[in-house]
mmCIF file of C-alpha atoms in Angstrom:
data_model
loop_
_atom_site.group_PDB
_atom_site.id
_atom_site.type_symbol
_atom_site.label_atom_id
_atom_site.label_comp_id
_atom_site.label_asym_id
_atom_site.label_seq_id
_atom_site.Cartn_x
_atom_site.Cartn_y
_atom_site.Cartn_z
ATOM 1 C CA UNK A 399 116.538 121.504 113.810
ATOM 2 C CA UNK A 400 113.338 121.418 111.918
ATOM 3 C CA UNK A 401 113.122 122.283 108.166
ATOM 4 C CA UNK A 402 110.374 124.421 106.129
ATOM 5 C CA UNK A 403 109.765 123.039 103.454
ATOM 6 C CA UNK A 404 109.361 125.490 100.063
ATOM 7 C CA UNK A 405 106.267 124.699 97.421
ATOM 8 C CA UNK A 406 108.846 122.909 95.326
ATOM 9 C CA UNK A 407 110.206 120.533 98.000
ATOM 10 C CA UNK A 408 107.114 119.278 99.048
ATOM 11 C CA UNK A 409 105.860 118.742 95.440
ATOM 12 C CA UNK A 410 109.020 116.327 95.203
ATOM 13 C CA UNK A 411 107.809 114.547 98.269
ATOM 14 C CA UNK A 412 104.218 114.204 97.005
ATOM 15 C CA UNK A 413 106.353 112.273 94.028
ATOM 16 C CA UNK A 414 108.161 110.545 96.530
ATOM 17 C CA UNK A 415 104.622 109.204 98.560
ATOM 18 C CA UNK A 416 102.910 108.534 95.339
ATOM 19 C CA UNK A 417 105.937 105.231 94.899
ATOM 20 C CA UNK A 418 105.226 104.674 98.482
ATOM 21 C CA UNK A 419 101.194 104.463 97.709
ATOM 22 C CA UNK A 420 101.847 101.949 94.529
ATOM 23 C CA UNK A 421 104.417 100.038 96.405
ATOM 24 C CA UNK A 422 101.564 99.130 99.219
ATOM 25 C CA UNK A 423 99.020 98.666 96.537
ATOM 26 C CA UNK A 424 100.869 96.138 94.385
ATOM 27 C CA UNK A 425 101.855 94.798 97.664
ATOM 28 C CA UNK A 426 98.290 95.141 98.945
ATOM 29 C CA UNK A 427 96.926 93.009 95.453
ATOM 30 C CA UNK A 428 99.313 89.560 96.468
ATOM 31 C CA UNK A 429 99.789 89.543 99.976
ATOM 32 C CA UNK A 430 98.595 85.751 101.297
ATOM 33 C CA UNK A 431 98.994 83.173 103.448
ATOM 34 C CA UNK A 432 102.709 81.048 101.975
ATOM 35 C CA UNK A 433 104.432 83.944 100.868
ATOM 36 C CA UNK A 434 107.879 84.639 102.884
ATOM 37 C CA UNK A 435 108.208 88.290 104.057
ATOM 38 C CA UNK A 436 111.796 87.820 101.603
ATOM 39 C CA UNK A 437 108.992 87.587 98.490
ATOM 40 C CA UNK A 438 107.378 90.996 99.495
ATOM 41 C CA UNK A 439 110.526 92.837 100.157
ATOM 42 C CA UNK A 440 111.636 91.875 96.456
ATOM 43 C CA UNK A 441 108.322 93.070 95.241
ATOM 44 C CA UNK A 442 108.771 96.366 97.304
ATOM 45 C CA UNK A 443 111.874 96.850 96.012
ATOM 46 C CA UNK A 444 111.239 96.471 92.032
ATOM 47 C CA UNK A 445 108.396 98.640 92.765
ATOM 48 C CA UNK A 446 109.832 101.546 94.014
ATOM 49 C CA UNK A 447 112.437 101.013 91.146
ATOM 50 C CA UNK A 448 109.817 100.808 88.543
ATOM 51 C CA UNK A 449 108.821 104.394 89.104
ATOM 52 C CA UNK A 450 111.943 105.618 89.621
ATOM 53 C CA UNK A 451 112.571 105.320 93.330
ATOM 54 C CA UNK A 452 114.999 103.560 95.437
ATOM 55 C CA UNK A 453 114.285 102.394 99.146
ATOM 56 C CA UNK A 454 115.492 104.550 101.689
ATOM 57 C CA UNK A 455 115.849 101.965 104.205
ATOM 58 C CA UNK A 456 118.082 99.519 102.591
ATOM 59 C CA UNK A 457 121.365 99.973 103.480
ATOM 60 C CA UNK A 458 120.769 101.933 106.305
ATOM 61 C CA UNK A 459 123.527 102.373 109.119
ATOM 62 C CA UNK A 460 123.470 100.766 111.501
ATOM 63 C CA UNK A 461 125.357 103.153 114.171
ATOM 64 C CA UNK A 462 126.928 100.690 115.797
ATOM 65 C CA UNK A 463 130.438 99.001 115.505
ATOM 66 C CA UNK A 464 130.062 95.371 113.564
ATOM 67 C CA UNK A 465 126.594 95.376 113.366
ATOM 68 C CA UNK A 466 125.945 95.774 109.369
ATOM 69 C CA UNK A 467 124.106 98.445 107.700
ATOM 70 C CA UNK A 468 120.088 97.294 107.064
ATOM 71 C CA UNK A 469 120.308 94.462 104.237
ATOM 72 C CA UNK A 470 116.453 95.218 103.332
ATOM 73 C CA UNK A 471 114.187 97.618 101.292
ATOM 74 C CA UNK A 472 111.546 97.515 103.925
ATOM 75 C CA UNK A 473 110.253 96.037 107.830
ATOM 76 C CA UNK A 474 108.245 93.338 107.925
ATOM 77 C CA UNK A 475 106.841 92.715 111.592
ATOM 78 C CA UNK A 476 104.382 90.250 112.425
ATOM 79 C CA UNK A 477 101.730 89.639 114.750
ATOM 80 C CA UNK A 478 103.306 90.867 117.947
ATOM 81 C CA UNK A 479 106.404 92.368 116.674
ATOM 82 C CA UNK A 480 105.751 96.514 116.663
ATOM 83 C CA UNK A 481 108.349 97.212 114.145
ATOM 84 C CA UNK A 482 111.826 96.166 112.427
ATOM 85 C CA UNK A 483 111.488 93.170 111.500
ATOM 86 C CA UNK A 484 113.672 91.916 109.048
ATOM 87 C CA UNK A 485 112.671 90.388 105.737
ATOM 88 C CA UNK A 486 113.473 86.764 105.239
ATOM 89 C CA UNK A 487 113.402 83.089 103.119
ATOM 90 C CA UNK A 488 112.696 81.635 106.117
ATOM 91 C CA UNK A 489 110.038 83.870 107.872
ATOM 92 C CA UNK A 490 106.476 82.480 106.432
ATOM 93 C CA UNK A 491 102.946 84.560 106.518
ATOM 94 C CA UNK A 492 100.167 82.292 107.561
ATOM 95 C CA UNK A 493 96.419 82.367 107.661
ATOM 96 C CA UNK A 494 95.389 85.040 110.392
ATOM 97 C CA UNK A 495 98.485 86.797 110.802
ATOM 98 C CA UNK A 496 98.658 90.760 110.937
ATOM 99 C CA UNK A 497 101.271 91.914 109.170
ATOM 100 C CA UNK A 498 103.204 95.484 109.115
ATOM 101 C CA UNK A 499 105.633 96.591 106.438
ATOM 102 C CA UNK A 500 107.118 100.020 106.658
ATOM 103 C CA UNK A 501 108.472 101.650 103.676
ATOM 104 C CA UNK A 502 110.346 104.932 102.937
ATOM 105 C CA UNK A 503 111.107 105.616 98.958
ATOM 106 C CA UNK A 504 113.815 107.893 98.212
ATOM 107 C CA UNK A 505 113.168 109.888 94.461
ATOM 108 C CA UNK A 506 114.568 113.311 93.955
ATOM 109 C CA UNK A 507 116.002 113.118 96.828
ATOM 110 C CA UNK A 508 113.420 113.502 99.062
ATOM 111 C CA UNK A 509 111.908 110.718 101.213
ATOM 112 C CA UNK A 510 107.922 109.454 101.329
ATOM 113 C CA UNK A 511 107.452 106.887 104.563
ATOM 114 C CA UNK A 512 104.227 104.966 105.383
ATOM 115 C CA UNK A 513 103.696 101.966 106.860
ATOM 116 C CA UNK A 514 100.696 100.028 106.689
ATOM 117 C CA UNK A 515 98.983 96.484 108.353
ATOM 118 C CA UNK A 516 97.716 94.208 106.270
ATOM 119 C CA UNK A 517 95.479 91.874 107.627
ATOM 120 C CA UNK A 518 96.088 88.097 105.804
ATOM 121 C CA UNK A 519 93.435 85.580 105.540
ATOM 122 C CA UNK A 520 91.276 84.594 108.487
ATOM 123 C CA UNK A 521 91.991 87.274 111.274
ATOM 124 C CA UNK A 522 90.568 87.417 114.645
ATOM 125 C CA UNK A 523 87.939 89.952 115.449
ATOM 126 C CA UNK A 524 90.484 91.155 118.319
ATOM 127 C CA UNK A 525 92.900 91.681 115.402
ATOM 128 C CA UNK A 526 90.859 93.403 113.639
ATOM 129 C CA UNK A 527 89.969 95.657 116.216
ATOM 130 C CA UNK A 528 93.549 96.456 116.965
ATOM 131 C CA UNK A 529 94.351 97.273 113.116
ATOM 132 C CA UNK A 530 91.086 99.691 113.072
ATOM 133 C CA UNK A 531 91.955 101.307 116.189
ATOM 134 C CA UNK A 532 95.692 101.829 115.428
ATOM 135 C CA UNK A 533 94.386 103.577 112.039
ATOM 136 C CA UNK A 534 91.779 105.596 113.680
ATOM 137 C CA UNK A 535 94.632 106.897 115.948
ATOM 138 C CA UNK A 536 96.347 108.165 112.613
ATOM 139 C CA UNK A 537 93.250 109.973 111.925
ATOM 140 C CA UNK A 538 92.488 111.776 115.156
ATOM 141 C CA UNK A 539 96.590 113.120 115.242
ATOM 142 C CA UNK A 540 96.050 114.329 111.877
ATOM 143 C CA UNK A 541 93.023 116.165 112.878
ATOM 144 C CA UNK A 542 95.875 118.756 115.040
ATOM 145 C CA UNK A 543 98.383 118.923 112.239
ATOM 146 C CA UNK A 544 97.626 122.294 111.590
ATOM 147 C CA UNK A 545 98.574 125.810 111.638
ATOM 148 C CA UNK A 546 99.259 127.107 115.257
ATOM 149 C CA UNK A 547 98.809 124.094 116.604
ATOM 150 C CA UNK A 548 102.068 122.147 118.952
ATOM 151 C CA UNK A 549 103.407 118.625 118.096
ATOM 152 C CA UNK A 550 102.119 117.732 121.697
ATOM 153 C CA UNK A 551 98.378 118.091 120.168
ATOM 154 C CA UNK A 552 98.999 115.378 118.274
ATOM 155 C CA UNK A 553 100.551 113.111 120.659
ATOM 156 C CA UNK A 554 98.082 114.059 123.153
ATOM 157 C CA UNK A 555 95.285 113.152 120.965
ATOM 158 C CA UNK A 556 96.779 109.773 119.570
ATOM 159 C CA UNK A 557 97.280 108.841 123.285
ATOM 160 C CA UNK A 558 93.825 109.523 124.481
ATOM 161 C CA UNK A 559 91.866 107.948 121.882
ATOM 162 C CA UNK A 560 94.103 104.731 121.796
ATOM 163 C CA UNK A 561 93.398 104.880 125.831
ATOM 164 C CA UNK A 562 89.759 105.303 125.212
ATOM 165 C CA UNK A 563 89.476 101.919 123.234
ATOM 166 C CA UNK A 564 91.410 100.012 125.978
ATOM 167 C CA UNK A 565 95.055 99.685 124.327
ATOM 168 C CA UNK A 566 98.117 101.090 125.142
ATOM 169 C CA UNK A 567 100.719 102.972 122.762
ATOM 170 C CA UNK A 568 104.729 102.181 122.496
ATOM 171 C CA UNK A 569 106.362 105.009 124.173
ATOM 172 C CA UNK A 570 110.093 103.404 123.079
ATOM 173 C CA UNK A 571 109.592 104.605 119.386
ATOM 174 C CA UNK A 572 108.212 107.902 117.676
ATOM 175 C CA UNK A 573 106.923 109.636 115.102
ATOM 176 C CA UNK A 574 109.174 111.915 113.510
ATOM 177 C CA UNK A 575 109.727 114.465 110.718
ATOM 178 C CA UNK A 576 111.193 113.595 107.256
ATOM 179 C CA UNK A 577 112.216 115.190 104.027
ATOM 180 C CA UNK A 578 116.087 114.910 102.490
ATOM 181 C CA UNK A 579 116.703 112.516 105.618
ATOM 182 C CA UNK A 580 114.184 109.960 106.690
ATOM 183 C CA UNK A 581 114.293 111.060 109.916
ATOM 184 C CA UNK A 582 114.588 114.345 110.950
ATOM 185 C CA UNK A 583 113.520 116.859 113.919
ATOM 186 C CA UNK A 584 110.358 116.802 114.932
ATOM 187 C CA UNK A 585 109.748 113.566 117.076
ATOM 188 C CA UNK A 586 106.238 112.835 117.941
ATOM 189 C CA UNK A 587 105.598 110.865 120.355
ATOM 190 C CA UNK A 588 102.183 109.095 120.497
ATOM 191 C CA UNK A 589 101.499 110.299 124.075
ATOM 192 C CA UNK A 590 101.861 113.469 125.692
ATOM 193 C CA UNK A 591 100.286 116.761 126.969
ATOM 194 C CA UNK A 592 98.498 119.320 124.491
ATOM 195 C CA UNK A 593 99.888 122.578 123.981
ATOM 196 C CA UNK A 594 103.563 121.465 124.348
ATOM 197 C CA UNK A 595 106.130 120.348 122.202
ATOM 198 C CA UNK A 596 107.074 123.059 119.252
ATOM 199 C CA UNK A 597 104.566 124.891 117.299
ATOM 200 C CA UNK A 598 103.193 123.616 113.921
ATOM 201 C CA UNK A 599 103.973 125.992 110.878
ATOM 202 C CA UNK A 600 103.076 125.773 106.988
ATOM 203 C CA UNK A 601 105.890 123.918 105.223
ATOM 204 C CA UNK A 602 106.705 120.921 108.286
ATOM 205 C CA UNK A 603 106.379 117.543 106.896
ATOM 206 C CA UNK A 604 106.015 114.776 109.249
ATOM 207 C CA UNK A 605 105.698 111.303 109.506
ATOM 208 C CA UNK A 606 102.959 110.299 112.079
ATOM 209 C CA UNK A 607 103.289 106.868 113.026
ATOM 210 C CA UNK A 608 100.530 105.409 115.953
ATOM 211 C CA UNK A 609 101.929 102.030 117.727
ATOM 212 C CA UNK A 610 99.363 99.995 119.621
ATOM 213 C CA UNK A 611 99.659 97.336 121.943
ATOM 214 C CA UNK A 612 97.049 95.592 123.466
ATOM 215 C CA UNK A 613 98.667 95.333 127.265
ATOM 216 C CA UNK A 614 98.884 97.995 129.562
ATOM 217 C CA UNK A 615 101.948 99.945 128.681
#
């Protein structure tokens, strides 16, 4: 089911995306080559808990019998991981590497999620491409978040644009729509046909998330 949001509510997730907009900024302002992904996820964490947040992801079931609930405040993923990866000691950045860390801050009870790609050191130019065209992609979805419009205008657009600069996008994970819970009804795929999926109305809050590979999917 999806949820309107009222004035109020999305106020308190404006709070919540402002932590999420520090914690990549003092993230942003030491990220380098020697740094484990452990050191970030520490600095995420006192972040968020600086202004008065908590991470949403730590802690996180798991849904499944003996595996343990999600020991970290964020994902870390690296190079050719898409997502998920798991903070650790033992996992170094180096020189070149493109690195993802997704975040979701819980204040007030209400979630903020955004993930971002930071690109450390001496990248490739093919990297770089990839990082520009996976933002872009943001961008053009965001163009059909409005008013009238279906999620499938979105999704359609993402697709075609990451198609027009000769990459593919994950069709395994989604998009989705967030507020109390970090995820909630709508998903959003980053593919699909315009003018299907449910309509867009004032008070949806959604969490738009492009994945690009560069293989054919």
């Amino acid at each position: 089911m999806i949820t309107i949001k009222s004035n109020r509510e999305i106020e308190l997730m404006k709070e919540a995306c402002r932590v999420v907009a520090l914690t990549h900024k003092a993230i942003e302002e030491v990220i380098k080559p020697g740094m484990s992904t452990y050191d970030l996820d520490i600095i995420a964490e006192n972040t968020m808990k600086k202004y008065g947040a908590i991470s949403a992801e730590k802690g996180y079931p798991s849904g499944v019998k003996g595996v343990p609930d999600y020991p970290a405040s964020t994902c870390i993923s690296i190079n050719d991981e898409v997502i998920h990866g798991v903070p650790s000691k033992n996992r170094i950045i180096q020189d070149g590497d493109i690195v993802s860390i997704d975040l979701v801050a819980l204040k007030n009870g209400y979630n903020g999620d955004m993930a971002r790609t930071y690109l450390v050191g001496n990248c490739s130019e093919e990297a770089k491409r990839l990082v520009n065209v996976t933002k872009q992609a943001f961008f053009e979805g965001i163009k059909f978040a409005v008013k009238g419009n279906r999620i499938g205008d979105i999704s359609h657009s993402i697709g075609e644009y990451v198609k027009s600069q000769g990459y593919s996008v994950v069709r395994e994970f989604q998009g989705h729509g967030i507020g109390r819970d970090m995820h909630e009804d709508p998903g959003i795929p980053n593919y699909g046909k315009a003018g299907k999926g449910p309509r867009l109305e004032p008070g949806m809050t959604l969490a738009i998330e492009p994945m690009v590979i560069s293989r054919k999917a």
